[in-house]
Tab-separated table of C-alpha atoms in Angstrom:
chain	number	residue	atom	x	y	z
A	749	UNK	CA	96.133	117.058	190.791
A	750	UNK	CA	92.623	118.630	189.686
A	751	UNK	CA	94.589	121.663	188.393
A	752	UNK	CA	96.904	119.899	186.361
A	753	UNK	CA	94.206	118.095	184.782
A	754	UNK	CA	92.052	121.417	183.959
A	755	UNK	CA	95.273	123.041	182.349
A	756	UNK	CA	95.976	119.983	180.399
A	757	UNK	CA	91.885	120.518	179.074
A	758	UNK	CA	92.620	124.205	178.580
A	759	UNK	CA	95.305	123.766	176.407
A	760	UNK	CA	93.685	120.950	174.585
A	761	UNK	CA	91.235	122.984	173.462
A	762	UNK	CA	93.444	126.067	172.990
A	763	UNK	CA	95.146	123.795	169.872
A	764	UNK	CA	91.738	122.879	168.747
A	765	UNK	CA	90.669	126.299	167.994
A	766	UNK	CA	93.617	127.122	166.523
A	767	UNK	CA	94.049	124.027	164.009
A	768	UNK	CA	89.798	125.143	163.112
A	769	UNK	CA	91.061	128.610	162.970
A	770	UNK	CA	93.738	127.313	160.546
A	771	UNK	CA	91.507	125.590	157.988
A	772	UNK	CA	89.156	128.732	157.908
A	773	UNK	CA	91.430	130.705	156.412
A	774	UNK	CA	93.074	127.904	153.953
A	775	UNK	CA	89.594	127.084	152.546
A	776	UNK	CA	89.061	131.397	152.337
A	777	UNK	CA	92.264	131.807	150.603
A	778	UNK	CA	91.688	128.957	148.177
A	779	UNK	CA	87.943	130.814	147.666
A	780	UNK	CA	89.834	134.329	147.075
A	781	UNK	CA	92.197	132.471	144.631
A	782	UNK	CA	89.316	131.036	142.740
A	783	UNK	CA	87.797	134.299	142.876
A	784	UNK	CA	90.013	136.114	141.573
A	785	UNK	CA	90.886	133.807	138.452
A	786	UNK	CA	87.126	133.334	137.492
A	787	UNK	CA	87.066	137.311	137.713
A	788	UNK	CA	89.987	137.198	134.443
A	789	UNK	CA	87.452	134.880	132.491
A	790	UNK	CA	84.810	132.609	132.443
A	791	UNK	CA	85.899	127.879	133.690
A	792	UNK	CA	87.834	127.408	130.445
A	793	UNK	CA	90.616	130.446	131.677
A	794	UNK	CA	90.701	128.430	134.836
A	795	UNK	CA	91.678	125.231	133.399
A	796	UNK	CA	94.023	127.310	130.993
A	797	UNK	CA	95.696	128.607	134.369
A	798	UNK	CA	95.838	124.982	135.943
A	799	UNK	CA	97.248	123.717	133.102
A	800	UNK	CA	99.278	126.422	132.074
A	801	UNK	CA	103.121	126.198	131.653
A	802	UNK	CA	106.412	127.069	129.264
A	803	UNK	CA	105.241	126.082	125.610
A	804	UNK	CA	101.226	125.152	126.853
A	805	UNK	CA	99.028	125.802	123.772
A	806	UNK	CA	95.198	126.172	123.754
A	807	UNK	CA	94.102	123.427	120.979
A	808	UNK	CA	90.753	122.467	119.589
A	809	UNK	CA	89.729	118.968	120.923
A	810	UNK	CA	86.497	117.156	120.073
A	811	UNK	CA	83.384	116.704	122.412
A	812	UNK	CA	82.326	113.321	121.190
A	813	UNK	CA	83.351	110.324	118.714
A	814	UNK	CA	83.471	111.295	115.005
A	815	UNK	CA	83.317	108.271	112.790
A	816	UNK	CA	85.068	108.396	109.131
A	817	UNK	CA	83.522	110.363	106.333
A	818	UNK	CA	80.885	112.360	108.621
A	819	UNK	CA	81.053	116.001	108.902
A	820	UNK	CA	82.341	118.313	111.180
A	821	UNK	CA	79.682	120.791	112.935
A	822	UNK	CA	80.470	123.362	115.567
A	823	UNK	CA	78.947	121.320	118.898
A	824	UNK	CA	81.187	118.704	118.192
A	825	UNK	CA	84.780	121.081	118.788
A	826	UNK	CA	86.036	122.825	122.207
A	827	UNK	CA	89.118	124.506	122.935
A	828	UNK	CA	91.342	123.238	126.042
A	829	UNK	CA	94.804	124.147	127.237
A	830	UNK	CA	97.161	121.250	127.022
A	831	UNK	CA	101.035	120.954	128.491
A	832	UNK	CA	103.723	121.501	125.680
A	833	UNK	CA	104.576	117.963	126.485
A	834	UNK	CA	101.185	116.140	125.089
A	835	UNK	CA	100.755	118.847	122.175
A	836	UNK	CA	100.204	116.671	118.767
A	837	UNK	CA	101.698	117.329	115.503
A	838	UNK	CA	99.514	119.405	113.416
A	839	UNK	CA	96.768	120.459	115.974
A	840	UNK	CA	94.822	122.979	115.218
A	841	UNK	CA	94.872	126.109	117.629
A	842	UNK	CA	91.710	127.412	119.237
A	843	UNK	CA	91.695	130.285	116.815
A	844	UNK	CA	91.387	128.189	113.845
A	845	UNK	CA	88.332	126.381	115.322
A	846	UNK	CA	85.722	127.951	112.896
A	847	UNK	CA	87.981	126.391	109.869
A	848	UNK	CA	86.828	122.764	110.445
A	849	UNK	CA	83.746	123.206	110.379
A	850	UNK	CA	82.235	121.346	107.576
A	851	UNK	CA	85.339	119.497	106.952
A	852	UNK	CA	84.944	115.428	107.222
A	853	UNK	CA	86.687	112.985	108.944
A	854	UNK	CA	89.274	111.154	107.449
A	855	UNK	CA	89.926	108.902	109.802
A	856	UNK	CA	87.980	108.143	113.358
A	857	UNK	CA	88.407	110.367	115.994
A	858	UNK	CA	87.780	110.238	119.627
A	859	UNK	CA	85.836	112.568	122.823
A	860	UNK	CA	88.620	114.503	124.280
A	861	UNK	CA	91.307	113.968	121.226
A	862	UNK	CA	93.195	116.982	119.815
A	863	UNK	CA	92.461	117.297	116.267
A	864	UNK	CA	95.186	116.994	113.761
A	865	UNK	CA	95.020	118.660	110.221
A	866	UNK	CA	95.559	115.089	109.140
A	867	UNK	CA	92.267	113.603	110.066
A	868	UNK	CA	90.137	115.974	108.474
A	869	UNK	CA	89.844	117.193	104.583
A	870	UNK	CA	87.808	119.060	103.133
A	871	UNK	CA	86.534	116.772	100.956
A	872	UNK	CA	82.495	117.236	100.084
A	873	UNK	CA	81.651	113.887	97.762
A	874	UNK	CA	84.198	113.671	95.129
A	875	UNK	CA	82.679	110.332	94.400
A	876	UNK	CA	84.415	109.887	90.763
A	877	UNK	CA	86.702	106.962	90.076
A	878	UNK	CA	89.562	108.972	89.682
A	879	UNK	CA	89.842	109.829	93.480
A	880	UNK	CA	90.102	106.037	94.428
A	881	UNK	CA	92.823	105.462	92.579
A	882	UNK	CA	96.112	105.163	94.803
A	883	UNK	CA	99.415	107.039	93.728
A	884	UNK	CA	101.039	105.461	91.212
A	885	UNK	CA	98.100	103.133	89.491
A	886	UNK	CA	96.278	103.036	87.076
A	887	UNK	CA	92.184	101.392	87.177
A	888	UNK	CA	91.539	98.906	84.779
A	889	UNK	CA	88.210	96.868	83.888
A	890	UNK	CA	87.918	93.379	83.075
A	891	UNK	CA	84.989	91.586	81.247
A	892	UNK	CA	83.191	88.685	83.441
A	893	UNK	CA	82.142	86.283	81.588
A	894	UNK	CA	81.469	84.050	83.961
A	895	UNK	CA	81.361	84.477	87.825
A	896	UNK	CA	83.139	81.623	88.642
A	897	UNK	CA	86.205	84.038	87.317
A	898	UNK	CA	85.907	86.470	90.431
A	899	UNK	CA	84.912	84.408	93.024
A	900	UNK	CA	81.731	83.831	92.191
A	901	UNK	CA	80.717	87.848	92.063
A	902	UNK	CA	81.936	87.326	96.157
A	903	UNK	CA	84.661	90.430	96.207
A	904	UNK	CA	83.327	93.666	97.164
A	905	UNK	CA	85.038	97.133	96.399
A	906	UNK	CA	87.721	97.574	99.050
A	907	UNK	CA	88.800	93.479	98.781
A	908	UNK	CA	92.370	92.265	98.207
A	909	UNK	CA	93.076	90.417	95.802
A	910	UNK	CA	95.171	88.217	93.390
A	911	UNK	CA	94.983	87.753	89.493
A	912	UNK	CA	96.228	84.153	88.362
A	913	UNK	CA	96.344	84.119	84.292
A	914	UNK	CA	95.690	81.432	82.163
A	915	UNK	CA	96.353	80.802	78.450
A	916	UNK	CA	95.387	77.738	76.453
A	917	UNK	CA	98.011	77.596	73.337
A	918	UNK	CA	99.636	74.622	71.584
A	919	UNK	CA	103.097	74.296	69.794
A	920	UNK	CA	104.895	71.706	67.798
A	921	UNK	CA	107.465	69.382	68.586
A	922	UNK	CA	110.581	70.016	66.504
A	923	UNK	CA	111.206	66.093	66.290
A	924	UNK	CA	108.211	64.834	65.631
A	925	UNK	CA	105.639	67.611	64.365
A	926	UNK	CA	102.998	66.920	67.040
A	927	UNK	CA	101.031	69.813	67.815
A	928	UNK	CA	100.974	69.092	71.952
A	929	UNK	CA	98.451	71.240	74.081
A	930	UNK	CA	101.067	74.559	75.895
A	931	UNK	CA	98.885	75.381	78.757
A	932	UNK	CA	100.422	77.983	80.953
A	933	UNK	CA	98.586	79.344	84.611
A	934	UNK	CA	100.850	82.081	86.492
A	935	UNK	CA	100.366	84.463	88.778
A	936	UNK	CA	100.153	88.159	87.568
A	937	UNK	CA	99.627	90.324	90.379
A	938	UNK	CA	99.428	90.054	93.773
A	939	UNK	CA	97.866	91.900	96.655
A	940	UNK	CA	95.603	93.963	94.572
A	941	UNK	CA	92.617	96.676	95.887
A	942	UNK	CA	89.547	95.946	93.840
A	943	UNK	CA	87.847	99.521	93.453
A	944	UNK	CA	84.840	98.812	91.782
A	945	UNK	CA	82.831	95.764	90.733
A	946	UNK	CA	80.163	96.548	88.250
A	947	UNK	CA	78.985	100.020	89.181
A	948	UNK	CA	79.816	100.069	92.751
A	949	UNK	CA	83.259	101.683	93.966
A	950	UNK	CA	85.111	101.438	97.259
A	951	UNK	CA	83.370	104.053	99.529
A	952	UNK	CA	86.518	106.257	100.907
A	953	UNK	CA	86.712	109.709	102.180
A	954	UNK	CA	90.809	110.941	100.441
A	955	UNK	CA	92.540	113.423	101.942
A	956	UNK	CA	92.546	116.142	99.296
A	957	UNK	CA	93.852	118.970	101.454
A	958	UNK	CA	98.030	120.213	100.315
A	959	UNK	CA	99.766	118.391	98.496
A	960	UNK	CA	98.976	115.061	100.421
A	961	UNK	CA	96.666	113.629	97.569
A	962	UNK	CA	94.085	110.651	98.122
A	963	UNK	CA	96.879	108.398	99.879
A	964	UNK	CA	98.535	104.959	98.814
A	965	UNK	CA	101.460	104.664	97.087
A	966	UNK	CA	102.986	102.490	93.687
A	967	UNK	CA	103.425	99.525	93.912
A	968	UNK	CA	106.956	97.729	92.942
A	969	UNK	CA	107.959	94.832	91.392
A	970	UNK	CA	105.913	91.886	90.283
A	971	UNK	CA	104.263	90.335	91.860
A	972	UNK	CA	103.137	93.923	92.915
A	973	UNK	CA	100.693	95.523	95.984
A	974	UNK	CA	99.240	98.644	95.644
A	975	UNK	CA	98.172	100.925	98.874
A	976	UNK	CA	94.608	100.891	99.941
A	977	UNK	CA	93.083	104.480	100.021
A	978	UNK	CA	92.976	106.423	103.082
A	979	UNK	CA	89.340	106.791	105.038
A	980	UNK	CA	88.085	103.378	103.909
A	981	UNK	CA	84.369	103.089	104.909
A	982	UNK	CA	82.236	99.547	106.039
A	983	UNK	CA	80.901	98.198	102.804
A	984	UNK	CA	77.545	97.117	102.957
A	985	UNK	CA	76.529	93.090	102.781
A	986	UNK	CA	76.069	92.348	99.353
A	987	UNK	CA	77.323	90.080	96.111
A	988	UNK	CA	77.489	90.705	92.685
A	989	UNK	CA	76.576	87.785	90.974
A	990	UNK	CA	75.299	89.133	87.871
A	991	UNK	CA	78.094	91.695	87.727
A	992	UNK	CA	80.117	91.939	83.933
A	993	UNK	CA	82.812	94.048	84.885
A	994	UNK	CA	85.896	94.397	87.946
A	995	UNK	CA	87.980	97.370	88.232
A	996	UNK	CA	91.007	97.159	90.047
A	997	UNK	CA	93.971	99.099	90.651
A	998	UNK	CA	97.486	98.448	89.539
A	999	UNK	CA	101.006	99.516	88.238
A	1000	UNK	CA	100.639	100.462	84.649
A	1001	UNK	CA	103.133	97.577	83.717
A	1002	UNK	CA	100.822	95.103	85.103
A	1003	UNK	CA	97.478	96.327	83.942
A	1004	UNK	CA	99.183	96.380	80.303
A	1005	UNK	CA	99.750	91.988	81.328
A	1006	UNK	CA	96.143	91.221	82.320
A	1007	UNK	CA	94.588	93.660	79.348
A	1008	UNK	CA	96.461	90.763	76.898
A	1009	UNK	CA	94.772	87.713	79.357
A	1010	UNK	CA	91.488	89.576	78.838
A	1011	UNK	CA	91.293	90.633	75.196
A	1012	UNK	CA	92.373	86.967	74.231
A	1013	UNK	CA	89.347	84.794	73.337
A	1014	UNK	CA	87.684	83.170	76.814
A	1015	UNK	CA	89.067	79.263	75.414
A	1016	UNK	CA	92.501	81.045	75.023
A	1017	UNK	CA	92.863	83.212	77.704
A	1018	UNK	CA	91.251	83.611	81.226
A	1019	UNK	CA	91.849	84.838	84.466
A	1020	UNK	CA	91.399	84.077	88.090
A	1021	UNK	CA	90.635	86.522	90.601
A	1022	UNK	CA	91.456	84.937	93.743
A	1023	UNK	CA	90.426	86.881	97.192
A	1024	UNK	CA	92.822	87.551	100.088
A	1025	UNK	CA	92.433	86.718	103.920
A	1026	UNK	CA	91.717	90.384	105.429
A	1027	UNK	CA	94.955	92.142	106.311
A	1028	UNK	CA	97.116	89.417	104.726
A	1029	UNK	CA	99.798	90.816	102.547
A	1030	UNK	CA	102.522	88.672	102.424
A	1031	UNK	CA	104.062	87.981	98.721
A	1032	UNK	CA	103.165	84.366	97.918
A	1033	UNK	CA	106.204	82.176	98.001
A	1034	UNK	CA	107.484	78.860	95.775
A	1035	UNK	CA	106.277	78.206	92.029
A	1036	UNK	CA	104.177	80.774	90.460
A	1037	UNK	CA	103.738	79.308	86.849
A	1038	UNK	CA	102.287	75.837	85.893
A	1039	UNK	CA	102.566	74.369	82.822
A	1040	UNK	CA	100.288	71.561	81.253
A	1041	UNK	CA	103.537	69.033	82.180
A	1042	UNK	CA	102.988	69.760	85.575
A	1043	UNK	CA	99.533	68.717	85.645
A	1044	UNK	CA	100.207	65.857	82.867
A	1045	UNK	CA	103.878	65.079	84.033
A	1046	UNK	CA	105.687	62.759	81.213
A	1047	UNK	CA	107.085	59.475	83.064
């Protein structure tokens, strides 16, 4: 009985030392493996072998958050292999790296995100109105007499907006030869960016780079909507109270319409600017002319 138990022990510890003897050489052939591919280049080359494959690619990625409109500096890029799979359109390979620098953001970008030829321009303060106009518009000022007419000097550069006109005329009754009041109130446009008020324009960073222009697009119909500028910045709190001029942008058919509201006299023509809701878009629906019969209805 006692020598059944001691070769029971004995081989016990026979499988012991070989299972220890085992793991020593897994964990030395995992050290000769990293060994030998830190001896072919320096950590990146190592994650370049991990992630390695058919149709891998070693991209540029960014080391922290880059917020719209600031600039690109060296510490702020790295270069990583990444699996053909979760490659981005128009990343920019490792060997292109020293091209963005300097370039600004059009758009935010993100620690560990691949950067894409389309969130970066090299755009260095083109600050003139002409690069805040969308596609397809044209930017047209309009005297303020009064601030009640824009809201009270409330819209800021970068606002959406609409532009009800209103024209105080009279006309004559056929029948009876009484001059009657003919006041009309309609809307003009709708769903339009407000680029400047006074001397302060939308702050945006355009993508200038190729052919892609500063962004936005025409505008159709009317009521019409023209495309906010890529790269919009934060405006900063303020009002413009004392302001006696708003630009805005629109479809040259429609800027030729409110030019004829505003170069009437104020007691025969006026306008409204009326601000949107933030992101609301939406066409507005039902009667979009008054007359003074509607407000004076004949029973």
């Amino acid at each position: 009985m006692n020598r059944s138990i001691a070769a029971a022990t004995s081989g016990s510890n026979r499988n012991k030392g070989v299972l220890l003897l085992a793991c020593a050489f897994g964990l030395l052939s995992a050290l000769l493996v990293f060994a030998f591919l830190n001896s072919r280049g320096d950590s990146k080359n190592v994650d370049g072998q991990i992630f390695a494959g058919e149709g891998a690619e070693t991209v540029v990625v960014l080391t922290r958050d880059v917020a719209v409109g600031e600039k690109i500096t060296s510490d702020m890029l790295a270069t990583r292999t990444i699996p053909a799979t979760a490659l981005l359109p128009g990343r920019v390979k490792d060997s292109e790296l020293s091209t963005l620098v300097g370039k600004v953001a059009t758009a935010p970008m993100f620690a560990g995100e691949q950067v894409i030829d389309a969130k970066v321009t090299t755009y260095v303060g083109q600050d003139t109105l002409a690069y805040k106009v969308p596609q397809g518009m044209r930017a047209i000022s309009l005297q303020v007499p009064h601030e009640a007419w824009i809201a009270a000097g409330l819209p800021q550069p970068g606002d959406r907006v609409d532009i009800l006109g209103i024209t105080t005329l009279s006309k004559v009754d056929p029948l009876t030869g009484e001059e009657k009041p003919n006041v009309v109130a309609g809307y003009i446009a709708q769903d339009v960016e407000v680029l400047a008020v006074a001397q302060t324009v939308v702050k945006t960073v355009p993508k200038v780079d190729g052919a892609s222009g500063s962004g936005g697009g025409a505008g159709t119909g009317s009521p019409a909507s023209s495309a906010t500028s890529s790269g919009a910045v934060k405006q900063d709190a303020a009002t413009y109270e004392k302001a006696i001029s708003i630009t805005l942008a629109l479809p040259p058919d429609l800027a030729a319409k409110v030019a004829l509201i505003d170069a009437m006299r104020d007691d025969v023509g006026q306008y409204r600017i009326l601000p949107r809701q933030k992101g609301d878009a939406d066409p507005i629906t039902g009667k979009q002319v008054w007359t003074y019969d509607d407000l004076f209805p004949v029973r």
